[in-house]
Amino acid sequence: MDETTRRAWAYLSRVAEPPCAALAALVAEAGAVDAAERVRRGAVSADLRARVESRRDIDCAAADLDLIDRRGGRLITPDDDDWPTWVLNDFGRKDPPVAEDYPPLVLWVLGQENLADVAARAAAIVGTRACTAYGEHVTADLVAGLVERDVAVVSGGAFGIDGAAHRAALASDGVTVAVLAGGIDVPYPAGHSALLHRVSGSGLLVSEYPPGVRPARYRFLTRNRLVAALSGATVVVEAGLRSGAANTAGWSRSLGRGVCAVPGPVTSAASAGCHELLRREGTVLVTRAQEVVEVMGRIGELADELEHPVRPLDGLSGVQRLVYEALPARGARTVDEIGRDSGVPAAQVLGPLTILEIDGLVERHEGKWRLARPARRAG
Amino acid sequence: MDETTRRAWAYLSRVAEPPCAALAALVAEAGAVDAAERVRRGAVSADLRARVESRRDIDCAAADLDLIDRRGGRLITPDDDDWPTWVLNDFGRKDPPVAEDYPPLVLWVLGQENLADVAARAAAIVGTRACTAYGEHVTADLVAGLVERDVAVVSGGAFGIDGAAHRAALASDGVTVAVLAGGIDVPYPAGHSALLHRVSGSGLLVSEYPPGVRPARYRFLTRNRLVAALSGATVVVEAGLRSGAANTAGWSRSLGRGVCAVPGPVTSAASAGCHELLRREGTVLVTRAQEVVEVMGRIGELADELEHPVRPLDGLSGVQRLVYEALPARGARTVDEIGRDSGVPAAQVLGPLTILEIDGLVERHEGKWRLARPARRAG
């Protein structure tokens, strides 16, 4: 990706409060560079203009990229290899629809792990900040068991259960991901600065917010959807009634992920939210890591039964799969480029492409080929 | 009921280890007096003869009735008003069938309450003998809430959760029922003699075993089915893996009753059986009495949707209901007798009877009328 394009993405990342469907649609249509240009000029729909009006003159993209670069991090976009395309494509199922039910535009990431790989086998461990010794103990136990089974542990970096989950994963030399509700240069809570630094050292810090953005109440809720999306299952270890953890569990449910909760004493207010969840259909009571892994597996099986036209790997022939996988998450490719990237002779690329087109998986675009996307299909 | 008939029932109660479907069928066909006579003479099917062979010469019926009478108790049979006909008719649904899935022949009862009335609004509170302070506390709390809502508390009189349930009901001036696995003159465990005495004082001691019978391992399991049957829902408060409480919950499930379990710390072995139950579909997590009452009500509603031809009260007109209720649980009545018992003029009895017959609820038998029974219908 050239510097101009990357700067465009960085600019777009800040110009509208994420997630912003109108901005994502413009980028899908025009590409990041043109989209950024049009946003800057105000040459966009009235709806989008309202969303970007207050920030379209701010351009600190170069500084942002410089900062993330100096920290050893990176900006990843749907055009990058480690963009977790499949897991983020599960947004958009909430009924009635809500604005937050949309993938992030970009992700700012600190750490060496490949996010797409990590998200392919991860569980979210979340819970109340006001956790008890029981909650901490159970978290440590669960996390140790998950790490043993090569499951990455995703959480929100908060005090309480979140922190216990990250610490336990680090203690077991596991991979842990903290999804932040502000810029990844703004460690929050401040008391977790050292912990978050350690997370970035052996796992990942992830945020859809550009550097310098302060966490805010609504950003915590928006952040929760990414915790759920990056995980095959969400486990609520301890939660009071009406807690943020229940919000994450709700996202997990609407994304088609597994929802688990750990029971506790009915006399403990810190378990009341867990019990409330467990009284609802579809929440699985878990007492140990193996049971969480079972839920992750079960969801995987279910996922195949659901209509997932953009997750076609099982149904494709070898050549079709090679050709399909040569197409980037965003952007289009010529037949020659596909041949080169896939290793399939260019003369044999068009046949598979045509079948993929009939299946609704790819489409022609200005003489090139690109993935057909749910957002585009809907529009 | 005359003394001869009552002695016949008492004799039959001891002659075969309950429940004994073959014996019950004989009594339904021949009546208690003739059945007893035929059993004594050995003039019964080979199957039944094998079941009664070792005891058919024992006749301590008069002494048993004398004993229960001196204690202020009574023998109740399907012909008595306080026989809980409807709840006991739910047996026979297990698939594959098991011999124990059958109503008791009679019940030996100590206490002033009407068993049929009590069973109409009761919850079983059961659990491990090796309960924790947490389990005792939750039991006391749940039971106090149930008593407040006029729910009787049924349990098995054992150490641990059972005892805590009985004690808490007594402390709240509630009605509590202990179903024993031996004769009601054989308090078991011995350490609960005083408790069981108090239960009989303000609630009920119930057993299908005649006086003097010692509890045995298989009798505890057989007893569990009555705990479940006499209750609209079974709540397991604490249970280890493979506990008797899970057995009671299993009966509750197969009888179409509600199955509830109280969660606890996942670190507590005394809650492991509860969590195992809660991981199965159909077990409701409960944290307080109101939630138990909800389950009892829900089951009541479901019961109406199921095919329950012998629970017809909702569908009947006033006169039909009067006529229907004038028929005893066992035995037949003439039109004149029905008129007298129901208060409906004898000349107006035949019309409702004919409609009830068409509905499959009553049937003619040797010039009289009797209730149509599932067992008879099946045969």
Coordinates of N, CA, C and O in Angstrom, one line a residue, chain A residues 12-94:
Chain A
L12 N -9.4 9.1 7.0 CA -10.8 8.7 7.1 C -11.1 8.0 8.5 O -12.3 8.1 9.0
S13 N -10.1 7.5 9.1 CA -10.3 6.8 10.4 C -10.7 7.8 11.5 O -11.4 7.5 12.4
R14 N -10.3 9.1 11.3 CA -10.6 10.1 12.3 C -11.8 11.0 12.0 O -12.4 11.6 12.8
V15 N -12.1 11.0 10.6 CA -13.0 12.1 10.2 C -14.5 11.9 10.6 O -15.2 12.8 10.8
A16 N -14.8 10.6 10.8 CA -16.2 10.3 11.3 C -16.1 9.4 12.5 O -15.2 8.5 12.6
E17 N -17.0 9.6 13.5 CA -17.0 8.7 14.7 C -17.4 7.3 14.2 O -18.4 7.1 13.6
P18 N -16.5 6.3 14.5 CA -16.9 5.0 14.0 C -17.9 4.2 14.9 O -18.0 4.5 16.0
P19 N -18.6 3.3 14.3 CA -18.6 2.9 12.8 C -19.5 3.8 12.1 O -20.5 4.3 12.6
C20 N -19.2 4.1 10.8 CA -20.0 5.0 10.0 C -20.2 4.3 8.7 O -19.4 4.3 7.8
A21 N -21.4 3.8 8.5 CA -21.8 3.0 7.3 C -21.7 3.9 6.1 O -21.2 3.4 5.0
A22 N -22.1 5.1 6.2 CA -22.1 6.0 5.0 C -20.7 6.2 4.5 O -20.4 6.1 3.3
L23 N -19.7 6.3 5.4 CA -18.3 6.5 5.0 C -17.8 5.2 4.4 O -17.1 5.3 3.4
A24 N -18.1 4.1 5.1 CA -17.6 2.8 4.5 C -18.1 2.6 3.1 O -17.4 2.1 2.3
A25 N -19.4 3.0 2.9 CA -20.0 2.8 1.5 C -19.2 3.6 0.5 O -18.9 3.2 -0.6
L26 N -18.9 4.9 0.9 CA -18.2 5.7 0.0 C -16.8 5.2 -0.3 O -16.4 5.1 -1.5
V27 N -16.1 4.6 0.7 CA -14.8 4.1 0.5 C -14.9 2.8 -0.4 O -14.1 2.6 -1.3
A28 N -15.9 2.0 -0.2 CA -16.1 0.8 -1.0 C -16.3 1.2 -2.5 O -15.8 0.5 -3.4
E29 N -17.0 2.3 -2.7 CA -17.3 2.7 -4.0 C -16.1 3.4 -4.7 O -15.8 3.1 -5.9
A30 N -15.5 4.3 -4.0 CA -14.5 5.2 -4.6 C -13.1 4.9 -4.3 O -12.1 5.4 -4.9
G31 N -12.9 4.0 -3.3 CA -11.5 3.7 -2.9 C -11.1 4.8 -1.8 O -11.8 5.8 -1.8
A32 N -10.1 4.4 -1.0 CA -9.8 5.3 0.1 C -9.3 6.7 -0.3 O -9.7 7.7 0.3
V33 N -8.5 6.8 -1.4 CA -7.9 8.1 -1.7 C -8.9 9.0 -2.2 O -9.1 10.2 -1.8
D34 N -9.8 8.5 -3.2 CA -10.8 9.4 -3.7 C -11.9 9.7 -2.6 O -12.4 10.9 -2.6
A35 N -12.2 8.8 -1.8 CA -13.1 9.0 -0.7 C -12.6 10.1 0.2 O -13.4 11.0 0.6
A36 N -11.3 10.1 0.6 CA -10.8 11.1 1.5 C -10.8 12.4 0.8 O -11.2 13.5 1.4
E37 N -10.5 12.5 -0.5 CA -10.6 13.7 -1.2 C -12.0 14.3 -1.3 O -12.2 15.5 -1.0
R38 N -13.0 13.5 -1.5 CA -14.3 14.0 -1.6 C -14.8 14.4 -0.2 O -15.6 15.4 -0.1
V39 N -14.4 13.7 0.8 CA -14.8 14.1 2.2 C -14.2 15.5 2.5 O -14.9 16.4 3.0
R40 N -12.9 15.6 2.2 CA -12.3 16.9 2.4 C -13.0 18.1 1.8 O -13.2 19.1 2.4
R41 N -13.4 17.8 0.5 CA -14.1 18.9 -0.3 C -15.5 19.1 0.2 O -16.2 20.0 -0.3
G42 N -16.1 18.1 1.0 CA -17.5 18.2 1.3 C -18.4 17.7 0.2 O -19.6 17.9 0.2
A43 N -17.8 17.0 -0.8 CA -18.5 16.6 -2.0 C -19.1 15.2 -1.7 O -18.9 14.2 -2.4
V44 N -19.9 15.1 -0.6 CA -20.5 13.8 -0.2 C -22.0 14.0 0.1 O -22.5 15.1 0.2
S45 N -22.7 12.9 0.3 CA -24.1 13.0 0.6 C -24.3 13.8 1.9 O -23.4 14.0 2.7
A46 N -25.5 14.4 2.0 CA -25.9 15.2 3.1 C -25.7 14.5 4.4 O -25.2 15.0 5.4
D47 N -26.1 13.2 4.4 CA -26.0 12.4 5.6 C -24.6 12.3 6.0 O -24.2 12.5 7.2
L48 N -23.7 11.9 5.1 CA -22.3 11.8 5.4 C -21.6 13.1 5.8 O -20.8 13.2 6.7
R49 N -22.1 14.2 5.1 CA -21.5 15.5 5.4 C -21.8 15.9 6.8 O -20.9 16.4 7.5
A50 N -23.0 15.5 7.3 CA -23.3 15.8 8.7 C -22.3 15.1 9.7 O -21.9 15.6 10.7
R51 N -22.0 13.8 9.3 CA -21.2 13.0 10.1 C -19.7 13.4 10.2 O -19.0 13.2 11.1
V52 N -19.2 14.1 9.1 CA -17.8 14.5 9.0 C -17.6 16.0 9.2 O -16.4 16.4 9.2
E53 N -18.6 16.8 9.2 CA -18.5 18.2 9.1 C -17.5 18.7 10.2 O -16.6 19.5 9.8
S54 N -17.6 18.3 11.4 CA -16.8 18.9 12.5 C -15.3 18.5 12.4 O -14.5 19.0 13.1
R55 N -15.0 17.4 11.6 CA -13.6 17.0 11.6 C -13.0 17.0 10.2 O -11.8 16.6 10.2
R56 N -13.7 17.4 9.2 CA -13.1 17.1 7.9 C -11.9 18.0 7.6 O -11.1 17.7 6.8
D57 N -11.7 19.1 8.4 CA -10.5 19.9 8.2 C -9.3 19.4 9.0 O -8.2 20.0 8.9
I58 N -9.6 18.5 9.9 CA -8.5 18.0 10.7 C -7.7 16.9 9.9 O -8.3 15.9 9.5
D59 N -6.5 17.2 9.6 CA -5.7 16.1 9.0 C -4.4 15.9 9.7 O -3.4 16.6 9.4
C60 N -4.4 15.0 10.6 CA -3.1 14.6 11.2 C -2.7 13.2 10.9 O -2.1 12.5 11.7
A61 N -3.1 12.8 9.6 CA -2.9 11.4 9.2 C -1.4 11.1 9.2 O -1.0 10.1 9.7
A62 N -0.6 12.0 8.7 CA 0.9 11.8 8.7 C 1.4 11.6 10.1 O 2.2 10.7 10.4
A63 N 1.0 12.5 11.0 CA 1.5 12.4 12.4 C 1.0 11.1 13.0 O 1.8 10.5 13.8
D64 N -0.2 10.8 12.8 CA -0.8 9.5 13.4 C 0.0 8.3 12.9 O 0.4 7.5 13.7
L65 N 0.3 8.3 11.6 CA 1.0 7.1 11.1 C 2.5 7.1 11.6 O 3.0 6.1 11.9
D66 N 3.0 8.3 11.8 CA 4.3 8.5 12.3 C 4.4 7.9 13.7 O 5.3 7.2 14.1
L67 N 3.4 8.3 14.5 CA 3.3 7.9 15.9 C 3.2 6.4 16.0 O 3.9 5.7 16.8
I68 N 2.3 5.8 15.3 CA 2.0 4.4 15.4 C 3.3 3.6 14.9 O 3.7 2.6 15.4
D69 N 3.9 4.2 13.9 CA 5.2 3.6 13.4 C 6.3 3.6 14.5 O 6.9 2.6 14.7
R70 N 6.4 4.8 15.1 CA 7.4 4.9 16.2 C 7.2 3.9 17.3 O 8.1 3.4 17.9
R71 N 5.9 3.6 17.6 CA 5.6 2.7 18.7 C 5.7 1.2 18.2 O 5.5 0.3 19.0
G72 N 6.0 1.0 16.9 CA 6.1 -0.3 16.4 C 4.8 -0.9 16.1 O 4.7 -2.2 15.9
G73 N 3.8 -0.1 15.9 CA 2.4 -0.6 15.5 C 2.1 -0.3 14.1 O 3.0 0.0 13.3
R74 N 0.9 -0.5 13.7 CA 0.5 -0.3 12.3 C -1.0 -0.1 12.2 O -1.8 -0.4 13.1
L75 N -1.3 0.5 11.1 CA -2.7 0.7 10.7 C -3.1 -0.4 9.8 O -2.4 -0.6 8.8
I76 N -4.1 -1.2 10.1 CA -4.5 -2.2 9.2 C -5.9 -1.9 8.6 O -6.8 -1.4 9.3
T77 N -6.0 -2.2 7.3 CA -7.2 -1.9 6.6 C -7.7 -3.1 5.9 O -7.0 -4.2 5.9
P78 N -8.9 -3.1 5.4 CA -9.5 -4.3 4.7 C -8.6 -4.7 3.6 O -8.8 -5.9 3.1
D79 N -7.7 -3.9 3.1 CA -6.8 -4.4 2.0 C -5.6 -5.1 2.5 O -4.8 -5.6 1.7
D80 N -5.4 -5.1 3.8 CA -4.2 -5.8 4.4 C -4.5 -7.3 4.7 O -5.7 -7.7 5.0
D81 N -3.4 -8.0 4.7 CA -3.5 -9.5 4.9 C -4.1 -9.9 6.3 O -4.7 -10.9 6.4
D82 N -3.7 -9.1 7.3 CA -4.2 -9.5 8.6 C -5.5 -8.9 9.0 O -5.8 -8.9 10.2
W83 N -6.2 -8.3 8.0 CA -7.6 -7.8 8.3 C -8.5 -9.1 8.5 O -8.5 -9.9 7.7
P84 N -9.1 -9.2 9.7 CA -9.9 -10.4 9.9 C -11.3 -10.3 9.2 O -12.3 -10.2 9.9
T85 N -11.2 -10.4 7.9 CA -12.4 -10.2 7.1 C -13.6 -11.1 7.5 O -14.7 -10.5 7.7
W86 N -13.3 -12.4 7.6 CA -14.5 -13.2 7.9 C -15.2 -12.9 9.1 O -16.5 -12.8 9.2
V87 N -14.5 -12.7 10.2 CA -15.2 -12.4 11.5 C -15.9 -11.1 11.5 O -17.0 -10.9 12.1
L88 N -15.3 -10.1 10.7 CA -16.0 -8.8 10.7 C -17.2 -8.7 9.8 O -18.0 -7.8 9.8
N89 N -17.3 -9.7 8.9 CA -18.4 -9.7 8.0 C -19.7 -10.2 8.6 O -20.7 -10.2 8.0
D90 N -19.6 -10.6 9.9 CA -20.8 -11.1 10.6 C -21.7 -9.9 11.1 O -22.8 -10.2 11.6
F91 N -21.2 -8.7 11.0 CA -22.1 -7.6 11.5 C -23.2 -7.4 10.5 O -23.2 -7.9 9.4
G92 N -24.3 -6.8 11.0 CA -25.4 -6.4 10.2 C -26.6 -7.3 10.3 O -27.5 -7.4 9.5
R93 N -26.6 -8.1 11.4 CA -27.7 -9.0 11.6 C -28.7 -8.6 12.7 O -29.7 -9.3 12.9
K94 N -28.4 -7.5 13.3 CA -29.3 -7.1 14.4 C -30.7 -6.7 13.9 O -30.8 -6.1 12.8

